[in-house]
XYZ file of C-alpha atoms in Angstrom:
561
model
C -0.530 10.057 92.825
C -3.704 12.080 92.787
C -1.779 15.354 92.671
C 0.165 14.119 89.552
C -3.205 13.434 87.842
C -4.767 16.837 88.718
C -1.988 18.639 87.159
C -3.757 18.059 83.865
C -7.302 17.055 85.020
C -7.520 20.156 87.092
C -7.849 22.075 83.989
C -11.564 22.948 83.074
C -10.943 23.159 79.496
C -9.492 19.612 79.135
C -11.799 17.570 76.855
C -11.873 14.450 74.684
C -14.276 12.816 72.251
C -15.613 9.401 73.688
C -16.342 6.252 71.802
C -19.942 7.415 70.669
C -18.275 10.646 69.220
C -19.395 12.980 71.902
C -17.230 15.577 73.414
C -16.815 15.057 77.096
C -14.873 17.043 79.770
C -11.873 15.353 81.522
C -11.971 18.135 84.275
C -11.954 16.649 87.707
C -13.431 19.144 90.448
C -11.317 18.564 93.555
C -14.061 19.913 95.894
C -16.705 17.735 94.508
C -14.346 14.791 94.458
C -13.685 15.295 98.165
C -17.406 14.926 98.737
C -17.791 11.887 96.759
C -18.271 8.507 98.397
C -14.974 7.533 96.510
C -13.038 10.435 98.250
C -10.570 8.039 99.907
C -9.903 6.308 96.571
C -6.754 7.057 94.410
C -7.242 7.769 90.740
C -5.566 4.364 89.930
C -8.092 2.682 92.273
C -10.537 2.983 89.425
C -8.215 3.602 86.404
C -6.084 0.619 87.071
C -4.768 0.703 83.461
C -3.082 4.035 83.793
C 0.737 3.817 83.993
C 3.355 6.401 84.859
C 3.894 7.021 81.073
C 0.530 8.380 80.604
C -0.453 10.580 78.963
C 2.718 10.858 76.967
C 2.309 7.132 75.679
C -0.894 8.455 73.857
C -3.006 5.362 75.225
C -6.363 6.534 76.253
C -7.659 5.564 79.534
C -10.114 2.800 79.630
C -13.563 3.132 81.413
C -13.145 2.634 85.040
C -13.359 -1.039 86.351
C -16.222 -0.819 88.765
C -16.643 -4.647 89.059
C -13.647 -4.978 91.282
C -15.442 -3.491 94.093
C -19.263 -3.715 93.023
C -19.214 -7.274 91.586
C -22.964 -7.899 92.217
C -24.139 -4.615 90.638
C -21.763 -5.099 87.678
C -23.345 -8.548 87.210
C -26.688 -7.169 87.322
C -25.875 -4.340 84.894
C -24.348 -6.988 82.344
C -27.753 -8.525 82.130
C -29.637 -5.268 81.741
C -30.573 -3.719 78.292
C -27.664 -1.220 78.755
C -25.165 -4.059 79.462
C -26.410 -6.306 76.830
C -26.433 -3.409 74.190
C -22.690 -2.537 75.327
C -21.645 -6.115 74.842
C -23.082 -6.188 71.309
C -21.047 -3.172 70.276
C -23.449 -0.246 71.125
C -20.641 2.190 72.418
C -23.267 4.930 73.261
C -25.064 2.663 75.607
C -25.185 3.877 79.242
C -22.557 2.778 81.595
C -21.875 3.345 85.294
C -20.592 6.859 85.117
C -23.373 7.947 82.857
C -25.805 7.399 85.603
C -23.686 7.695 88.776
C -21.462 10.442 87.449
C -17.722 10.037 86.959
C -16.260 11.642 90.037
C -19.047 13.318 91.938
C -20.620 10.031 93.080
C -23.127 10.581 95.836
C -25.567 8.268 97.545
C -29.058 8.196 96.036
C -30.519 9.815 99.089
C -28.446 12.946 98.388
C -30.554 15.833 96.622
C -27.401 16.499 94.685
C -27.142 12.959 93.471
C -28.090 12.221 89.805
C -29.957 9.226 91.245
C -32.047 11.261 93.653
C -35.623 10.462 93.104
C -36.462 13.961 91.956
C -33.577 14.097 89.525
C -33.767 10.508 88.045
C -36.070 11.361 85.223
C -33.543 14.219 84.190
C -30.709 11.734 84.342
C -32.412 9.077 82.375
C -33.580 11.850 80.092
C -30.115 12.535 78.849
C -30.650 9.579 76.560
C -34.323 8.954 76.752
C -35.535 12.597 75.990
C -39.125 11.976 74.977
C -39.609 9.446 77.636
C -38.597 11.937 80.341
C -40.795 14.694 78.943
C -43.823 12.198 78.967
C -42.907 11.113 82.696
C -42.675 14.848 83.665
C -46.239 15.430 82.423
C -47.754 12.176 83.928
C -49.433 11.826 87.496
C -46.214 10.137 88.412
C -43.832 12.930 87.314
C -46.132 15.404 88.981
C -46.153 13.588 92.302
C -42.400 13.292 92.172
C -42.330 17.065 91.552
C -44.286 17.738 94.719
C -41.950 15.806 96.750
C -43.656 12.399 97.210
C -41.036 9.719 97.352
C -43.640 7.044 97.006
C -44.350 8.096 93.489
C -42.754 5.794 90.920
C -39.587 6.760 89.237
C -37.783 5.301 86.301
C -35.948 2.527 88.401
C -39.103 1.664 90.339
C -40.652 0.433 86.986
C -37.548 -0.526 85.064
C -35.301 -1.814 88.020
C -32.091 -0.187 89.031
C -28.924 -1.931 87.622
C -30.759 -4.768 85.683
C -32.677 -2.262 83.680
C -35.524 -4.018 81.749
C -37.130 -3.155 78.637
C -40.853 -3.667 79.684
C -42.012 -4.137 76.099
C -41.364 -7.717 75.965
C -42.800 -8.544 79.351
C -45.983 -10.598 79.633
C -49.260 -8.944 80.603
C -49.133 -10.718 84.018
C -45.637 -9.330 84.820
C -46.716 -5.654 83.945
C -49.946 -5.930 86.049
C -48.353 -7.540 89.138
C -44.652 -6.648 89.093
C -44.703 -3.231 87.726
C -48.072 -1.477 88.219
C -49.463 -3.800 90.999
C -46.482 -3.187 93.270
C -47.967 0.282 93.971
C -51.491 0.051 93.236
C -52.158 -3.200 95.214
C -50.539 -1.561 98.187
C -52.927 -0.679 101.028
C -50.347 1.621 102.507
C -49.928 3.769 99.186
C -53.658 3.711 98.379
C -54.725 4.807 101.904
C -51.960 7.490 102.182
C -52.713 9.061 98.859
C -56.410 8.352 98.742
C -56.327 6.025 95.695
C -58.845 3.643 94.712
C -58.113 0.454 96.729
C -59.459 -2.272 94.498
C -58.173 -1.222 91.001
C -55.761 -4.159 90.634
C -58.257 -6.684 92.175
C -61.025 -5.537 89.992
C -58.723 -5.657 86.812
C -57.800 -9.270 87.688
C -61.595 -10.149 87.852
C -62.201 -8.609 84.276
C -61.615 -10.509 80.959
C -58.180 -8.957 80.559
C -56.925 -9.845 83.971
C -58.224 -13.524 83.719
C -56.512 -13.701 80.280
C -53.282 -12.686 81.746
C -53.519 -15.112 84.694
C -54.148 -17.771 82.350
C -50.826 -17.055 80.372
C -52.011 -14.852 77.453
C -49.388 -12.860 75.710
C -51.694 -10.583 73.838
C -54.131 -9.589 76.553
C -54.388 -5.956 77.514
C -52.337 -4.819 80.513
C -52.528 -1.832 82.647
C -50.078 0.251 80.203
C -52.309 -0.925 77.181
C -55.063 1.536 78.287
C -53.371 3.941 80.596
C -50.068 4.460 78.706
C -46.421 3.763 79.625
C -44.816 6.940 80.419
C -47.476 9.790 80.025
C -50.022 8.527 82.314
C -52.712 11.091 82.846
C -55.981 10.987 84.875
C -59.247 10.169 83.114
C -60.275 13.801 83.516
C -57.598 15.075 81.379
C -58.448 15.474 77.585
C -54.815 14.271 76.713
C -55.432 10.935 78.652
C -55.726 7.767 76.641
C -58.703 6.862 78.782
C -60.497 10.229 78.577
C -64.103 9.643 77.373
C -63.562 10.864 73.880
C -60.251 9.042 73.497
C -61.658 5.580 74.410
C -62.661 4.398 70.929
C -59.181 4.894 69.739
C -57.685 3.362 72.761
C -59.886 0.297 72.645
C -59.395 0.051 68.890
C -55.771 -0.581 69.222
C -56.701 -4.203 70.149
C -60.402 -4.278 69.076
C -60.487 -2.957 65.508
C -63.886 -1.386 64.670
C -64.760 -0.475 68.196
C -67.686 1.844 68.632
C -68.564 4.512 71.176
C -70.886 2.058 72.844
C -68.187 -0.687 72.904
C -65.825 1.756 74.594
C -68.303 2.657 77.280
C -67.568 -0.694 78.982
C -65.752 -0.370 82.306
C -62.735 -2.496 83.400
C -62.515 -1.613 87.049
C -66.072 -2.399 88.079
C -67.112 -3.279 91.518
C -69.807 -5.806 90.923
C -71.652 -4.772 94.128
C -71.424 -1.153 93.553
C -74.810 0.673 93.013
C -74.072 3.955 94.800
C -74.892 7.364 93.725
C -71.697 7.851 91.884
C -72.472 4.788 89.526
C -73.762 5.253 86.221
C -77.126 3.768 85.094
C -75.518 0.826 83.538
C -73.639 -0.094 86.512
C -76.546 0.405 88.847
C -78.728 -1.932 86.732
C -75.800 -4.494 86.800
C -75.602 -4.096 90.514
C -79.270 -4.685 90.977
C -79.272 -7.663 88.549
C -76.497 -9.112 90.621
C -78.463 -8.706 93.916
C -81.772 -10.145 92.598
C -79.567 -13.134 91.242
C -78.049 -13.672 94.446
C -81.423 -13.876 96.200
C -82.654 -16.046 93.398
C -79.535 -18.446 93.628
C -79.663 -18.642 97.427
C -83.329 -19.163 97.490
C -83.663 -21.650 94.861
C -80.619 -23.773 95.557
C -81.251 -23.402 99.254
C -84.729 -24.866 98.819
C -83.379 -27.762 96.535
C -80.673 -28.582 99.050
C -82.865 -28.685 102.010
C -85.349 -30.792 99.955
C -82.764 -33.243 98.921
C -81.062 -33.457 102.297
C -84.481 -34.343 103.939
C -85.036 -36.792 101.236
C -81.459 -38.383 101.453
C -81.860 -38.579 105.256
C -85.159 -40.430 104.936
C -83.665 -42.901 102.449
C -80.629 -43.488 104.451
C -82.802 -44.206 107.556
C -84.957 -46.603 105.494
C -81.945 -48.342 104.205
C -80.501 -48.676 107.561
C -83.745 -50.312 109.081
C -83.677 -52.675 106.097
C -80.045 -53.451 106.135
C -80.657 -56.522 108.748
C -77.566 -55.525 110.851
C -77.143 -58.532 112.987
C -73.260 -59.276 113.231
C -71.357 -57.277 115.741
C -68.171 -56.078 114.162
C -67.109 -53.392 116.718
C -68.061 -53.234 120.463
C -69.016 -49.941 122.310
C -65.266 -49.353 123.581
C -63.935 -49.789 120.099
C -66.558 -47.477 118.440
C -65.903 -44.752 121.072
C -62.137 -44.967 120.464
C -62.763 -44.676 116.672
C -64.976 -41.727 117.238
C -62.391 -39.847 119.251
C -59.716 -40.767 116.767
C -61.968 -39.613 113.782
C -62.957 -36.237 115.387
C -59.453 -35.357 116.647
C -57.902 -36.237 113.119
C -60.303 -33.996 111.305
C -59.734 -31.179 113.741
C -56.044 -31.644 113.282
C -56.210 -31.740 109.599
C -58.411 -28.612 109.256
C -56.481 -26.555 111.776
C -53.033 -27.816 110.505
C -53.594 -26.856 107.024
C -55.089 -23.551 108.304
C -51.775 -22.859 110.207
C -49.681 -23.836 107.351
C -51.712 -21.797 104.725
C -53.317 -18.921 106.536
C -54.439 -17.221 103.401
C -56.238 -20.249 101.898
C -59.987 -20.729 102.152
C -59.447 -23.043 105.187
C -57.608 -20.596 107.066
C -60.140 -17.900 106.242
C -63.004 -20.170 107.348
C -61.444 -20.448 110.764
C -61.221 -16.746 111.168
C -58.075 -14.479 111.573
C -57.154 -15.528 115.123
C -53.892 -17.538 114.774
C -53.806 -18.238 118.429
C -57.350 -19.995 118.215
C -56.195 -22.070 115.305
C -52.866 -22.990 117.034
C -54.310 -23.895 120.367
C -57.262 -25.880 118.672
C -54.661 -27.801 116.820
C -52.666 -28.503 120.020
C -55.561 -29.663 122.091
C -56.814 -31.878 119.260
C -53.235 -33.303 119.283
C -53.164 -34.091 122.872
C -56.760 -35.614 122.528
C -55.146 -37.836 119.751
C -52.383 -38.856 121.936
C -54.387 -39.594 124.887
C -56.795 -41.714 122.676
C -53.692 -43.601 121.371
C -52.399 -44.261 125.093
C -55.851 -45.544 126.081
C -55.865 -47.814 122.849
C -52.548 -49.302 124.155
C -53.846 -49.814 127.695
C -57.113 -51.330 126.035
C -54.968 -53.906 123.856
C -52.908 -55.092 126.848
C -55.485 -55.150 129.554
C -58.720 -56.522 127.845
C -59.379 -59.824 126.219
C -61.123 -58.061 123.168
C -57.963 -55.885 123.050
C -55.584 -58.703 123.073
C -57.652 -60.669 120.402
C -57.489 -57.538 118.380
C -53.841 -57.420 118.398
C -53.662 -61.067 117.373
C -56.075 -60.573 114.468
C -54.156 -57.619 113.155
C -50.883 -58.929 113.121
C -49.765 -59.526 109.528
C -48.826 -62.906 108.264
C -47.943 -64.931 105.138
C -51.571 -65.343 104.154
C -51.851 -61.601 103.829
C -49.318 -61.666 100.989
C -51.157 -64.538 99.465
C -54.430 -62.584 99.758
C -52.800 -59.482 98.109
C -51.597 -61.608 95.153
C -54.878 -63.219 94.857
C -56.740 -59.901 94.947
C -54.344 -58.630 92.252
C -55.540 -61.558 90.016
C -59.195 -61.068 90.762
C -59.204 -57.442 90.329
C -57.465 -57.616 86.770
C -59.739 -60.273 85.702
C -57.310 -63.098 85.743
C -59.128 -64.986 88.439
C -62.952 -65.451 89.046
C -62.678 -66.061 92.643
C -61.549 -63.552 95.142
C -59.498 -64.500 98.230
C -61.290 -65.514 101.366
C -60.555 -63.155 104.192
C -60.595 -63.678 107.896
C -61.363 -61.164 110.566
C -59.153 -58.610 109.076
C -57.689 -58.604 105.619
C -54.632 -57.120 104.221
C -56.476 -53.773 103.643
C -57.633 -53.376 107.264
C -54.321 -54.361 108.627
C -52.391 -51.930 106.400
C -54.617 -49.093 107.590
C -54.485 -50.116 111.311
C -50.700 -50.067 111.329
C -50.405 -47.032 109.371
C -52.569 -45.244 112.034
C -50.275 -46.539 114.781
C -47.288 -45.417 112.694
C -48.736 -41.992 111.921
C -49.767 -41.201 115.383
C -46.402 -41.862 116.738
C -44.575 -39.883 114.040
C -47.135 -36.921 114.193
C -47.142 -37.010 118.056
C -43.284 -36.978 118.435
C -42.789 -34.301 115.746
C -45.676 -32.257 116.952
C -44.200 -32.168 120.465
C -40.879 -31.021 119.136
C -42.403 -28.210 117.300
C -44.539 -27.211 120.349
C -41.566 -27.263 122.823
C -38.819 -25.977 120.628
C -36.999 -24.158 123.356
C -36.814 -27.220 125.477
C -35.881 -29.564 122.683
C -33.037 -27.196 121.546
C -31.303 -27.438 124.915
C -30.295 -30.970 123.823
C -30.683 -31.117 120.039
C -29.584 -28.796 117.395
C -32.001 -26.324 115.843
C -32.177 -28.147 112.610
C -33.648 -31.119 114.320
C -36.779 -28.916 114.813
C -36.716 -28.040 111.103
C -36.561 -31.717 110.105
C -39.427 -32.478 112.472
C -41.440 -29.704 110.971
C -40.910 -31.199 107.518
C -41.838 -34.573 108.559
C -44.911 -33.354 110.286
C -46.058 -31.549 107.274
C -45.435 -34.319 104.738
C -46.826 -36.879 106.997
C -49.988 -34.939 107.568
C -50.502 -34.895 103.622
C -49.708 -38.583 103.407
C -52.323 -39.285 106.192
C -54.943 -37.275 104.806
C -54.673 -38.573 101.298
C -54.760 -42.192 102.689
C -57.799 -41.594 104.528
C -59.620 -39.965 101.537
C -58.350 -42.462 98.947
C -58.275 -45.663 100.919
C -60.340 -45.469 104.143
C -63.300 -43.454 102.748
C -63.703 -45.843 99.760
C -64.015 -48.733 102.002
C -66.403 -47.334 104.477
C -68.323 -44.814 102.336
C -68.042 -45.113 98.630
C -67.878 -48.915 98.200
C -71.287 -49.629 96.547
C -71.708 -52.523 99.143
C -71.946 -50.189 102.112
C -72.880 -46.741 100.770
C -73.576 -44.299 102.227
C -71.902 -45.708 105.281
C -70.525 -48.973 106.925
C -72.762 -48.746 110.008
C -70.079 -50.782 112.044
C -68.497 -47.477 113.016
C -71.901 -46.084 114.542
C -73.943 -49.193 115.585
C -71.154 -51.633 115.698
C -73.099 -54.113 113.399
C -72.981 -55.157 109.994
C -75.265 -57.506 107.874
C -74.672 -61.359 108.021
C -74.489 -61.163 104.218
C -71.833 -58.583 103.962
C -69.910 -60.372 106.740
C -69.945 -63.763 105.088
C -69.016 -61.967 101.619
C -66.166 -60.055 102.907
C -64.857 -62.059 105.982
C -65.791 -65.783 105.313
C -62.874 -67.123 107.292
C -63.528 -65.049 110.444
C -63.338 -67.766 113.103
C -62.596 -65.431 115.992
C -64.576 -65.877 119.134
C -66.094 -62.807 118.005
C -68.198 -63.636 114.816
C -71.509 -63.091 116.533
C -75.009 -62.400 115.610
C -76.876 -59.943 117.616
C -80.816 -59.813 117.515
C -81.851 -56.776 115.385
C -84.773 -55.920 117.455
C -85.984 -56.510 121.037
C -83.944 -56.851 124.315
C -80.630 -57.637 122.634
C -80.605 -54.689 120.294
C -79.309 -52.090 122.716
C -76.569 -54.451 124.093
C -73.371 -55.964 122.353
C -74.077 -59.257 123.692
C -72.368 -62.056 121.521
C -74.670 -64.612 119.883
C -72.760 -67.444 117.978
C -73.322 -67.448 114.302
C -72.700 -70.475 112.015
C -69.464 -70.037 110.040
C -69.204 -70.719 106.351
C -67.965 -74.288 107.102
C -71.317 -74.977 108.837
C -73.552 -74.065 105.898
C -75.336 -76.969 104.247
C-alpha cells in the first residue's frame, strides 16, 4: 500500500494549498519516514479516509486522525487555545502535524525533532514570530542556547498539548504554577546560583499577598519582568533596569515617580549586608531594634502578668474553702496519666499527619522521634485504660464509680430540663446526683475513644502482621477512623471538657478536683444536690486531715433546716 502512495508522494515537486491558503509540500521522504516513530505504520493507518480511487476521485485527503491512537493527547489538544480556535473555524490554527511534523515524527529527546528543547522556540516561532524573537533574546532563550535543559521553553510555561494563553490567568497561578515551578526550586536555584528566596520574598510583598487573597489585578512576576523578553536588571533593555522602572511601575501606578520606583519587591527583611542599599540597611536595623523592643517589652509584661496571675490563683485557691472530696488519690493519678498521654498523642499525631505545620516544625524534623513518642504515649494510654478497668472491678470505689456513671432515664429527664432552663423556659435547673448527663456523656466517650483509637492505632502500627489476616484496605479504613476520631476527641475536649473544668465562671481558672481532689461545699450543693453516694464527704480544709483523703460525712440537701 505504501509503495502505491509513494508513486506520487515521492515527487519532491508535489505541492498543494492548505485550508489556510498556504502552499505546502506533499513530498514524503522515505528515508525520514523510516526513521520516524511511525515507521511501522501504513499510510492508511493515519489517512484512514483514503480509498483506492484516490487521487482520481479528486477528493482531498483529510488531516490525519491522531485520536485513534493518541486519545488522551487529542483530548488535551481539544481544550487548548489551538484546539478551541480550530473548533471555532480558525483553519490556520496549529494542529498535531504543525508541531510534530507530518511524516518525520521523532521523540522530543531527539535533537532532530521539532520538539527538542533547543528547537522548540523555532517550531513555535513559525506562527509566533515576535514571541520567538523575544524568547531568543531573553535569559531563558540564552540558557537554552547554551544547552541547559532546565531552562524553560515554550511548553514549560504554556503546557504541552493543552496549550494555555497565560494572559487570562490569575496572578497567583502565574506566580506559582508558571514562574514559581522553577524559581522556587531549590535544585535549580542551587545548580545555577540563582537567588533562593525570590518567590518567598515576592509572596511577602503587597503584590504577593494580594495575589494570595484572590486579587485579579495585582502585579505578578511577568508584570514587572516581562513575558517573553525577560532580561537581567543590568541590561538597559530590561523592564526592571533602573531607568525603566518608572515606566514599568507606571503601568499599574499612574503618576509613579523615580522615588516611588526605587521600592524593592524582593526584600529580605533581615538583610543589612554590605551589598544592601542605604534604605535597606536602615530598614534592617529598624527591624532589629523593634524585635529587641518587642521581646523586651512584651517579655516584661508577660512575666509580670504571669506572676500576678499565679499569685491571684493561689489566693483564690486558699479562699475557695475546698472541703468536699470529689476525686480520691487513685482517680486523680489516673486522670493525670490520661490527660498527659492524650495531649502528647494529639500533638505528635497531628505533627505526623501534617509535618509541614507549625506543630510539626515545633517538634523538629526527626520523624522517628515523633513516631515513637506517639507510640509510647499510645501504649501509656492503653495501659492506663487497662488499669482503670482493673480498678473498676477490684475496688469498692471503682464499683461505685461504674454504678454512678451508668446512664438512666433520669438523665434524659435532666437533659430535657436543662434545655428548658438554658433557653429560659424554666427558672429551675434540674437537680443532679453524683454525675449528671454531661459527665456521663464524657466518661463513656473516653471509654469509646480509647478503644477505637487503641485498636486502629495498633492496626496501623503492626500493618505487616495485620495484613496476614485482613485485606490491605482494612488498614486504610483504620487509618481514616484513627484520624477522624482524633479530630472528634480533640474538639470534644476543647469545646466540652475545657468549658466545664476551666472556662465555667463558677470554677475558673480550674476545677481543683483534678489537682487536689476537693471542691467547695457550696459548688457541690449547687451542681450535685442529689449526690447520696457513700462518698459525699467533707474533708477538713486544714490540719491533720488535709493531707489525707479521709471521708467525713456531710449533710445532704435534705438535711438542711
